[in-house]
GROMACS .gro file of N, CA and C in nm:
model
  459
    1LEU      N    1   1.665   0.073   1.232
    1LEU     CA    2   1.503   0.061   1.225
    1LEU      C    3   1.521  -0.154   1.233
    2ASP      N    4   1.627  -0.185   1.135
    2ASP     CA    5   1.613  -0.307   1.121
    2ASP      C    6   1.678  -0.421   1.258
    3HIS      N    7   1.718  -0.342   1.294
    3HIS     CA    8   1.830  -0.370   1.414
    3HIS      C    9   1.723  -0.392   1.585
    4ALA      N   10   1.672  -0.267   1.564
    4ALA     CA   11   1.616  -0.256   1.676
    4ALA      C   12   1.465  -0.386   1.678
    5LEU      N   13   1.411  -0.356   1.589
    5LEU     CA   14   1.323  -0.460   1.558
    5LEU      C   15   1.347  -0.635   1.568
    6GLN      N   16   1.446  -0.678   1.504
    6GLN     CA   17   1.512  -0.766   1.538
    6GLN      C   18   1.546  -0.794   1.716
    7GLU      N   19   1.595  -0.729   1.771
    7GLU     CA   20   1.613  -0.741   1.889
    7GLU      C   21   1.503  -0.697   1.987
    8SER      N   22   1.357  -0.675   1.944
    8SER     CA   23   1.284  -0.635   2.000
    8SER      C   24   1.232  -0.772   2.091
    9ALA      N   25   1.122  -0.741   2.161
    9ALA     CA   26   1.042  -0.924   2.205
    9ALA      C   27   0.918  -0.800   2.324
   10GLY      N   28   0.881  -0.941   2.353
   10GLY     CA   29   0.721  -0.884   2.385
   10GLY      C   30   0.626  -0.791   2.377
   11PRO      N   31   0.580  -0.703   2.451
   11PRO     CA   32   0.551  -0.588   2.417
   11PRO      C   33   0.571  -0.446   2.305
   12THR      N   34   0.698  -0.462   2.313
   12THR     CA   35   0.764  -0.364   2.232
   12THR      C   36   0.755  -0.447   2.091
   13ARG      N   37   0.744  -0.599   2.070
   13ARG     CA   38   0.757  -0.657   1.961
   13ARG      C   39   0.608  -0.583   1.855
   14LEU      N   40   0.493  -0.654   1.954
   14LEU     CA   41   0.394  -0.652   1.932
   14LEU      C   42   0.345  -0.530   1.902
   15ALA      N   43   0.386  -0.435   1.963
   15ALA     CA   44   0.334  -0.262   1.974
   15ALA      C   45   0.397  -0.238   1.795
   16LEU      N   46   0.525  -0.249   1.767
   16LEU     CA   47   0.583  -0.216   1.622
   16LEU      C   48   0.480  -0.279   1.562
   17LEU      N   49   0.464  -0.453   1.548
   17LEU     CA   50   0.372  -0.497   1.462
   17LEU      C   51   0.267  -0.426   1.416
   18THR      N   52   0.168  -0.417   1.544
   18THR     CA   53   0.041  -0.330   1.529
   18THR      C   54   0.055  -0.181   1.444
   19LEU      N   55   0.186  -0.094   1.474
   19LEU     CA   56   0.201   0.001   1.387
   19LEU      C   57   0.216  -0.025   1.234
   20ALA      N   58   0.337  -0.145   1.217
   20ALA     CA   59   0.370  -0.146   1.117
   20ALA      C   60   0.267  -0.203   0.957
   21VAL      N   61   0.169  -0.281   1.051
   21VAL     CA   62   0.104  -0.402   0.989
   21VAL      C   63  -0.054  -0.346   1.001
   22LEU      N   64  -0.091  -0.248   1.077
   22LEU     CA   65  -0.230  -0.200   1.101
   22LEU      C   66  -0.261  -0.080   1.094
   23ILE      N   67  -0.190   0.035   1.189
   23ILE     CA   68  -0.208   0.156   1.201
   23ILE      C   69  -0.157   0.227   1.084
   24GLY      N   70  -0.032   0.183   1.047
   24GLY     CA   71   0.071   0.259   0.935
   24GLY      C   72  -0.009   0.223   0.806
   25PRO      N   73  -0.068   0.085   0.715
   25PRO     CA   74  -0.096   0.108   0.649
   25PRO      C   75  -0.273   0.196   0.636
   26ALA      N   76  -0.293   0.186   0.743
   26ALA     CA   77  -0.440   0.248   0.695
   26ALA      C   78  -0.452   0.387   0.721
   27ALA      N   79  -0.291   0.461   0.797
   27ALA     CA   80  -0.313   0.558   0.796
   27ALA      C   81  -0.280   0.611   0.662
   28GLU      N   82  -0.197   0.545   0.591
   28GLU     CA   83  -0.125   0.584   0.427
   28GLU      C   84  -0.214   0.554   0.339
   29GLU      N   85  -0.299   0.447   0.346
   29GLU     CA   86  -0.401   0.431   0.273
   29GLU      C   87  -0.530   0.575   0.278
   30LEU      N   88  -0.560   0.595   0.391
   30LEU     CA   89  -0.671   0.679   0.405
   30LEU      C   90  -0.638   0.805   0.321
   31ALA      N   91  -0.473   0.860   0.339
   31ALA     CA   92  -0.452   0.992   0.321
   31ALA      C   93  -0.400   0.968   0.169
   32PHE      N   94  -0.347   0.898   0.168
   32PHE     CA   95  -0.250   0.863   0.002
   32PHE      C   96  -0.395   0.824  -0.114
   33ARG      N   97  -0.491   0.750  -0.047
   33ARG     CA   98  -0.561   0.653  -0.166
   33ARG      C   99  -0.679   0.702  -0.138
   34GLY      N  100  -0.732   0.741   0.007
   34GLY     CA  101  -0.849   0.804   0.020
   34GLY      C  102  -0.864   0.924  -0.004
   35ALA      N  103  -0.822   1.050   0.065
   35ALA     CA  104  -0.844   1.182   0.068
   35ALA      C  105  -0.740   1.197  -0.055
   36LEU      N  106  -0.626   1.206  -0.077
   36LEU     CA  107  -0.586   1.248  -0.192
   36LEU      C  108  -0.594   1.209  -0.314
   37TRP      N  109  -0.644   1.085  -0.347
   37TRP     CA  110  -0.730   1.024  -0.453
   37TRP      C  111  -0.854   1.142  -0.495
   38ARG      N  112  -0.934   1.147  -0.381
   38ARG     CA  113  -1.065   1.231  -0.413
   38ARG      C  114  -0.999   1.378  -0.474
   39ALA      N  115  -0.870   1.400  -0.411
   39ALA     CA  116  -0.866   1.601  -0.423
   39ALA      C  117  -0.832   1.589  -0.564
   40LEU      N  118  -0.751   1.484  -0.641
   40LEU     CA  119  -0.692   1.499  -0.749
   40LEU      C  120  -0.791   1.436  -0.885
   41PRO      N  121  -0.778   1.507  -1.010
   41PRO     CA  122  -0.872   1.523  -1.090
   41PRO      C  123  -0.890   1.393  -1.169
   42ALA      N  124  -1.019   1.354  -1.153
   42ALA     CA  125  -1.052   1.203  -1.194
   42ALA      C  126  -1.039   1.132  -1.316
   43ARG      N  127  -0.906   1.139  -1.345
   43ARG     CA  128  -0.809   1.050  -1.417
   43ARG      C  129  -0.747   0.959  -1.352
   44THR      N  130  -0.727   0.827  -1.401
   44THR     CA  131  -0.668   0.711  -1.348
   44THR      C  132  -0.556   0.690  -1.335
   45LEU      N  133  -0.497   0.737  -1.465
   45LEU     CA  134  -0.334   0.734  -1.451
   45LEU      C  135  -0.294   0.844  -1.347
   46GLY      N  136  -0.322   0.939  -1.406
   46GLY     CA  137  -0.309   1.101  -1.276
   46GLY      C  138  -0.337   1.048  -1.151
   47ARG      N  139  -0.436   0.985  -1.094
   47ARG     CA  140  -0.488   0.975  -0.964
   47ARG      C  141  -0.354   0.830  -0.927
   48VAL      N  142  -0.336   0.769  -1.020
   48VAL     CA  143  -0.229   0.650  -0.977
   48VAL      C  144  -0.077   0.717  -0.973
   49LEU      N  145  -0.061   0.816  -1.054
   49LEU     CA  146   0.101   0.817  -1.056
   49LEU      C  147   0.085   0.947  -0.935
   50GLY      N  148   0.030   1.010  -0.937
   50GLY     CA  149  -0.012   1.112  -0.841
   50GLY      C  150   0.011   1.096  -0.673
   51THR      N  151  -0.062   0.973  -0.605
   51THR     CA  152  -0.066   0.963  -0.548
   51THR      C  153   0.072   0.823  -0.499
   52SER      N  154   0.109   0.783  -0.579
   52SER     CA  155   0.248   0.692  -0.564
   52SER      C  156   0.363   0.796  -0.587
   53LEU      N  157   0.399   0.898  -0.586
   53LEU     CA  158   0.476   0.983  -0.624
   53LEU      C  159   0.423   1.115  -0.440
   54ALA      N  160   0.359   1.069  -0.398
   54ALA     CA  161   0.376   1.168  -0.288
   54ALA      C  162   0.394   1.034  -0.202
   55PHE      N  163   0.329   0.912  -0.234
   55PHE     CA  164   0.347   0.805  -0.119
   55PHE      C  165   0.512   0.815  -0.090
   56CYS      N  166   0.605   0.758  -0.241
   56CYS     CA  167   0.735   0.766  -0.214
   56CYS      C  168   0.802   0.880  -0.123
   57VAL      N  169   0.749   0.967  -0.160
   57VAL     CA  170   0.827   1.085  -0.104
   57VAL      C  171   0.828   1.089   0.047
   58ILE      N  172   0.707   1.049   0.121
   58ILE     CA  173   0.640   1.028   0.222
   58ILE      C  174   0.770   0.942   0.341
   59HIS      N  175   0.805   0.850   0.223
   59HIS     CA  176   0.871   0.766   0.278
   59HIS      C  177   1.047   0.819   0.272
   60MET      N  178   1.082   0.937   0.242
   60MET     CA  179   1.193   1.033   0.268
   60MET      C  180   1.358   0.962   0.228
   61ASP      N  181   1.398   0.820   0.235
   61ASP     CA  182   1.512   0.777   0.231
   61ASP      C  183   1.470   0.749   0.046
   62PRO      N  184   1.582   0.802   0.008
   62PRO     CA  185   1.554   0.785  -0.183
   62PRO      C  186   1.580   0.622  -0.185
   63ALA      N  187   1.636   0.571  -0.119
   63ALA     CA  188   1.642   0.421  -0.145
   63ALA      C  189   1.525   0.328  -0.168
   64GLN      N  190   1.467   0.404  -0.006
   64GLN     CA  191   1.353   0.323   0.029
   64GLN      C  192   1.240   0.392  -0.047
   65ALA      N  193   1.253   0.511  -0.142
   65ALA     CA  194   1.146   0.525  -0.176
   65ALA      C  195   1.120   0.479  -0.366
   66VAL      N  196   1.265   0.427  -0.377
   66VAL     CA  197   1.273   0.365  -0.509
   66VAL      C  198   1.214   0.228  -0.513
   67GLY      N  199   1.233   0.198  -0.416
   67GLY     CA  200   1.192   0.003  -0.354
   67GLY      C  201   1.052   0.081  -0.338
   68VAL      N  202   0.937   0.131  -0.306
   68VAL     CA  203   0.807   0.156  -0.242
   68VAL      C  204   0.769   0.191  -0.398
   69LEU      N  205   0.826   0.255  -0.454
   69LEU     CA  206   0.733   0.305  -0.594
   69LEU      C  207   0.700   0.195  -0.670
   70PRO      N  208   0.712   0.090  -0.743
   70PRO     CA  209   0.646  -0.035  -0.757
   70PRO      C  210   0.501  -0.063  -0.701
   71LEU      N  211   0.561  -0.105  -0.570
   71LEU     CA  212   0.432  -0.135  -0.461
   71LEU      C  213   0.326   0.012  -0.460
   72ALA      N  214   0.345   0.115  -0.473
   72ALA     CA  215   0.231   0.230  -0.457
   72ALA      C  216   0.152   0.236  -0.599
   73VAL      N  217   0.242   0.206  -0.748
   73VAL     CA  218   0.158   0.178  -0.836
   73VAL      C  219   0.097   0.069  -0.832
   74VAL      N  220   0.114  -0.026  -0.782
   74VAL     CA  221   0.001  -0.169  -0.759
   74VAL      C  222  -0.093  -0.126  -0.666
   75LEU      N  223  -0.050  -0.053  -0.597
   75LEU     CA  224  -0.205   0.019  -0.498
   75LEU      C  225  -0.258   0.078  -0.548
   76GLY      N  226  -0.206   0.196  -0.617
   76GLY     CA  227  -0.317   0.272  -0.669
   76GLY      C  228  -0.351   0.219  -0.809
   77ALA      N  229  -0.289   0.131  -0.870
   77ALA     CA  230  -0.416   0.074  -0.994
   77ALA      C  231  -0.523  -0.048  -0.922
   78LEU      N  232  -0.495  -0.086  -0.806
   78LEU     CA  233  -0.567  -0.183  -0.726
   78LEU      C  234  -0.709  -0.110  -0.665
   79ARG      N  235  -0.636   0.021  -0.627
   79ARG     CA  236  -0.787   0.132  -0.579
   79ARG      C  237  -0.860   0.180  -0.696
   80SER      N  238  -0.817   0.172  -0.821
   80SER     CA  239  -0.872   0.212  -0.911
   80SER      C  240  -0.968   0.097  -0.975
   81ARG      N  241  -0.931  -0.022  -0.955
   81ARG     CA  242  -0.996  -0.139  -1.015
   81ARG      C  243  -1.085  -0.162  -0.891
   82SER      N  244  -1.080  -0.166  -0.793
   82SER     CA  245  -1.183  -0.162  -0.709
   82SER      C  246  -1.247  -0.093  -0.648
   83ARG      N  247  -1.220   0.030  -0.681
   83ARG     CA  248  -1.301   0.121  -0.646
   83ARG      C  249  -1.333   0.170  -0.496
   84GLY      N  250  -1.224   0.147  -0.401
   84GLY     CA  251  -1.265   0.100  -0.287
   84GLY      C  252  -1.102   0.127  -0.207
   85LEU      N  253  -1.115   0.097  -0.076
   85LEU     CA  254  -1.006   0.116   0.003
   85LEU      C  255  -0.986  -0.006   0.020
   86GLY      N  256  -1.116  -0.083   0.068
   86GLY     CA  257  -1.082  -0.258   0.147
   86GLY      C  258  -0.939  -0.331   0.102
   87PRO      N  259  -0.957  -0.357  -0.039
   87PRO     CA  260  -0.853  -0.463  -0.086
   87PRO      C  261  -0.719  -0.364  -0.133
   88VAL      N  262  -0.707  -0.247  -0.089
   88VAL     CA  263  -0.604  -0.156  -0.096
   88VAL      C  264  -0.528  -0.183   0.002
   89LEU      N  265  -0.621  -0.203   0.111
   89LEU     CA  266  -0.570  -0.188   0.253
   89LEU      C  267  -0.508  -0.292   0.318
   90LEU      N  268  -0.615  -0.397   0.288
   90LEU     CA  269  -0.552  -0.551   0.303
   90LEU      C  270  -0.424  -0.585   0.220
   91ALA      N  271  -0.384  -0.565   0.091
   91ALA     CA  272  -0.269  -0.548   0.015
   91ALA      C  273  -0.147  -0.521   0.127
   92HIS      N  274  -0.184  -0.369   0.140
   92HIS     CA  275  -0.085  -0.305   0.187
   92HIS      C  276   0.012  -0.368   0.338
   93ALA      N  277  -0.128  -0.395   0.418
   93ALA     CA  278  -0.097  -0.483   0.565
   93ALA      C  279  -0.059  -0.587   0.509
   94LEU      N  280  -0.035  -0.684   0.432
   94LEU     CA  281   0.040  -0.804   0.372
   94LEU      C  282   0.148  -0.771   0.346
   95ASN      N  283   0.151  -0.672   0.258
   95ASN     CA  284   0.291  -0.630   0.239
   95ASN      C  285   0.373  -0.617   0.360
   96ASN      N  286   0.334  -0.503   0.442
   96ASN     CA  287   0.422  -0.441   0.521
   96ASN      C  288   0.392  -0.596   0.652
   97GLY      N  289   0.314  -0.652   0.678
   97GLY     CA  290   0.343  -0.806   0.750
   97GLY      C  291   0.443  -0.880   0.672
   98LEU      N  292   0.460  -0.895   0.561
   98LEU     CA  293   0.547  -1.007   0.507
   98LEU      C  294   0.692  -0.913   0.527
   99ALA      N  295   0.672  -0.782   0.544
   99ALA     CA  296   0.836  -0.745   0.544
   99ALA      C  297   0.848  -0.717   0.724
  100PHE      N  298   0.773  -0.746   0.815
  100PHE     CA  299   0.760  -0.748   0.916
  100PHE      C  300   0.869  -0.861   0.978
  101ALA      N  301   0.794  -0.965   0.931
  101ALA     CA  302   0.814  -1.127   0.945
  101ALA      C  303   0.979  -1.133   0.922
  102LEU      N  304   0.994  -1.068   0.808
  102LEU     CA  305   1.106  -1.114   0.704
  102LEU      C  306   1.259  -1.079   0.815
  103VAL      N  307   1.216  -0.937   0.838
  103VAL     CA  308   1.315  -0.820   0.914
  103VAL      C  309   1.304  -0.902   1.054
  104VAL      N  310   1.237  -0.953   1.146
  104VAL     CA  311   1.245  -1.048   1.267
  104VAL      C  312   1.316  -1.155   1.266
  105GLY      N  313   1.284  -1.210   1.096
  105GLY     CA  314   1.354  -1.333   1.106
  105GLY      C  315   1.551  -1.324   1.022
  106GLY      N  316   1.573  -1.205   1.048
  106GLY     CA  317   1.688  -1.139   1.027
  106GLY      C  318   1.762  -1.109   0.880
  107VAL      N  319   1.637  -1.061   0.816
  107VAL     CA  320   1.675  -1.006   0.662
  107VAL      C  321   1.699  -0.844   0.681
  108GLU      N  322   1.807  -0.845   0.627
  108GLU     CA  323   1.815  -0.670   0.622
  108GLU      C  324   1.658  -0.612   0.512
  109ALA      N  325   1.611  -0.560   0.574
  109ALA     CA  326   1.477  -0.466   0.486
  109ALA      C  327   1.575  -0.418   0.355
  110GLU      N  328   1.668  -0.275   0.373
  110GLU     CA  329   1.698  -0.187   0.283
  110GLU      C  330   1.761  -0.268   0.147
  111THR      N  331   1.815  -0.378   0.195
  111THR     CA  332   1.914  -0.406   0.078
  111THR      C  333   1.860  -0.562   0.030
  112SER      N  334   1.742  -0.636   0.115
  112SER     CA  335   1.770  -0.758   0.006
  112SER      C  336   1.657  -0.775  -0.086
  113PRO      N  337   1.699  -0.831  -0.199
  113PRO     CA  338   1.611  -0.862  -0.272
  113PRO      C  339   1.507  -0.949  -0.266
  114ALA      N  340   1.553  -1.075  -0.202
  114ALA     CA  341   1.444  -1.156  -0.147
  114ALA      C  342   1.317  -1.071  -0.072
  115LEU      N  343   1.355  -0.929  -0.001
  115LEU     CA  344   1.231  -0.978   0.067
  115LEU      C  345   1.142  -0.851  -0.025
  116LEU      N  346   1.204  -0.801  -0.103
  116LEU     CA  347   1.155  -0.662  -0.204
  116LEU      C  348   1.078  -0.770  -0.320
  117GLY      N  349   1.098  -0.902  -0.337
  117GLY     CA  350   1.050  -0.989  -0.434
  117GLY      C  351   0.947  -1.055  -0.384
  118ALA      N  352   0.976  -1.121  -0.262
  118ALA     CA  353   0.844  -1.164  -0.178
  118ALA      C  354   0.738  -1.097  -0.148
  119ALA      N  355   0.787  -0.942  -0.121
  119ALA     CA  356   0.642  -0.844  -0.108
  119ALA      C  357   0.578  -0.849  -0.239
  120ALA      N  358   0.676  -0.822  -0.346
  120ALA     CA  359   0.576  -0.778  -0.475
  120ALA      C  360   0.527  -0.901  -0.502
  121ALA      N  361   0.560  -1.001  -0.484
  121ALA     CA  362   0.478  -1.142  -0.534
  121ALA      C  363   0.366  -1.151  -0.453
  122LEU      N  364   0.358  -1.108  -0.301
  122LEU     CA  365   0.264  -1.168  -0.219
  122LEU      C  366   0.124  -1.064  -0.283
  123THR      N  367   0.210  -0.935  -0.280
  123THR     CA  368   0.128  -0.805  -0.332
  123THR      C  369   0.024  -0.819  -0.484
  124LEU      N  370   0.138  -0.872  -0.565
  124LEU     CA  371   0.065  -0.939  -0.731
  124LEU      C  372  -0.034  -1.010  -0.684
  125ALA      N  373  -0.020  -1.090  -0.598
  125ALA     CA  374  -0.143  -1.226  -0.601
  125ALA      C  375  -0.232  -1.194  -0.523
  126ALA      N  376  -0.232  -1.048  -0.449
  126ALA     CA  377  -0.347  -0.984  -0.433
  126ALA      C  378  -0.409  -0.925  -0.533
  127VAL      N  379  -0.363  -0.854  -0.647
  127VAL     CA  380  -0.403  -0.770  -0.730
  127VAL      C  381  -0.493  -0.868  -0.795
  128GLY      N  382  -0.400  -0.998  -0.818
  128GLY     CA  383  -0.483  -1.105  -0.923
  128GLY      C  384  -0.607  -1.155  -0.823
  129LEU      N  385  -0.628  -1.164  -0.719
  129LEU     CA  386  -0.738  -1.197  -0.687
  129LEU      C  387  -0.843  -1.085  -0.698
  130VAL      N  388  -0.813  -0.993  -0.641
  130VAL     CA  389  -0.925  -0.833  -0.659
  130VAL      C  390  -0.943  -0.830  -0.879
  131ALA      N  391  -0.853  -0.870  -0.927
  131ALA     CA  392  -0.891  -0.846  -1.053
  131ALA      C  393  -0.967  -0.943  -1.122
  132SER      N  394  -0.958  -1.080  -1.051
  132SER     CA  395  -0.992  -1.172  -1.082
  132SER      C  396  -1.187  -1.213  -1.040
  133ALA      N  397  -1.205  -1.132  -0.951
  133ALA     CA  398  -1.319  -1.124  -0.879
  133ALA      C  399  -1.452  -1.038  -0.953
  134PRO      N  400  -1.560  -1.102  -0.945
  134PRO     CA  401  -1.655  -0.969  -1.060
  134PRO      C  402  -1.654  -0.892  -0.958
  135GLN      N  403  -1.700  -0.813  -1.070
  135GLN     CA  404  -1.724  -0.649  -1.036
  135GLN      C  405  -1.868  -0.602  -0.939
  136VAL      N  406  -1.905  -0.542  -0.853
  136VAL     CA  407  -1.972  -0.504  -0.777
  136VAL      C  408  -2.035  -0.410  -0.789
  137ASP      N  409  -2.173  -0.361  -0.864
  137ASP     CA  410  -2.211  -0.250  -0.902
  137ASP      C  411  -2.249  -0.230  -0.773
  138SER      N  412  -2.167  -0.089  -0.719
  138SER     CA  413  -2.203  -0.006  -0.623
  138SER      C  414  -2.316   0.108  -0.657
  139GLY      N  415  -2.401   0.123  -0.727
  139GLY     CA  416  -2.454   0.226  -0.781
  139GLY      C  417  -2.433   0.345  -0.812
  140GLY      N  418  -2.287   0.321  -0.869
  140GLY     CA  419  -2.242   0.438  -0.913
  140GLY      C  420  -2.161   0.518  -0.792
  141VAL      N  421  -2.165   0.491  -0.681
  141VAL     CA  422  -2.094   0.494  -0.561
  141VAL      C  423  -1.944   0.434  -0.506
  142ASP      N  424  -1.901   0.469  -0.494
  142ASP     CA  425  -1.772   0.398  -0.419
  142ASP      C  426  -1.804   0.397  -0.271
  143GLU      N  427  -1.677   0.331  -0.188
  143GLU     CA  428  -1.692   0.343  -0.070
  143GLU      C  429  -1.652   0.453  -0.022
  144GLY      N  430  -1.573   0.545  -0.050
  144GLY     CA  431  -1.574   0.647  -0.021
  144GLY      C  432  -1.681   0.772  -0.041
  145GLY      N  433  -1.770   0.722  -0.119
  145GLY     CA  434  -1.885   0.821  -0.085
  145GLY      C  435  -1.863   0.906  -0.232
  146GLU      N  436  -1.808   0.871  -0.325
  146GLU     CA  437  -1.769   0.968  -0.461
  146GLU      C  438  -1.863   0.890  -0.543
  147ASP      N  439  -1.869   1.006  -0.656
  147ASP     CA  440  -1.936   0.932  -0.756
  147ASP      C  441  -1.790   0.818  -0.867
  148ALA      N  442  -1.887   0.711  -0.877
  148ALA     CA  443  -1.806   0.635  -0.942
  148ALA      C  444  -1.738   0.728  -1.102
  149GLU      N  445  -1.605   0.710  -1.085
  149GLU     CA  446  -1.508   0.786  -1.229
  149GLU      C  447  -1.543   0.681  -1.345
  150THR      N  448  -1.545   0.728  -1.450
  150THR     CA  449  -1.509   0.661  -1.559
  150THR      C  450  -1.371   0.623  -1.583
  151GLU      N  451  -1.336   0.510  -1.618
  151GLU     CA  452  -1.232   0.479  -1.638
  151GLU      C  453  -1.147   0.469  -1.761
  152ASP      N  454  -1.039   0.611  -1.743
  152ASP     CA  455  -1.004   0.636  -1.896
  152ASP      C  456  -0.867   0.610  -1.901
  153ALA      N  457  -0.770   0.548  -1.846
  153ALA     CA  458  -0.638   0.504  -1.855
  153ALA      C  459  -0.591   0.353  -1.865
   0.00000   0.00000   0.00000
């Protein structure tokens, strides 16, 4: 995939960019930190770990799944902290956008510590921004329409 992406141009590259940065993260976050999150018992740690492991499984390649696990845990923690999907979608899209840019620039996604380090740093910066933002009282209901849970982990 890295080679195909590096060799792509014009409409093909734009389609791949749209898929990797917009459609993929939106679909994954709606499925994992949206639907699956609500289906799991309302214990933050269980939700973070459950959605993170499921997220790794869908990436199928064991080497990629190991690299995805830290991102998945951070996205789960961000979901718990923000009580909604907006910041999670943004962090995931930023991560994928950075990976896309690095691969187009010639970095091998599966083997580059620089790619993983840069993506992790960007994601952690997004988490830091959300964590430092004042909490907004949503009246007990999060963006997903469920009652706000009690933080217990």
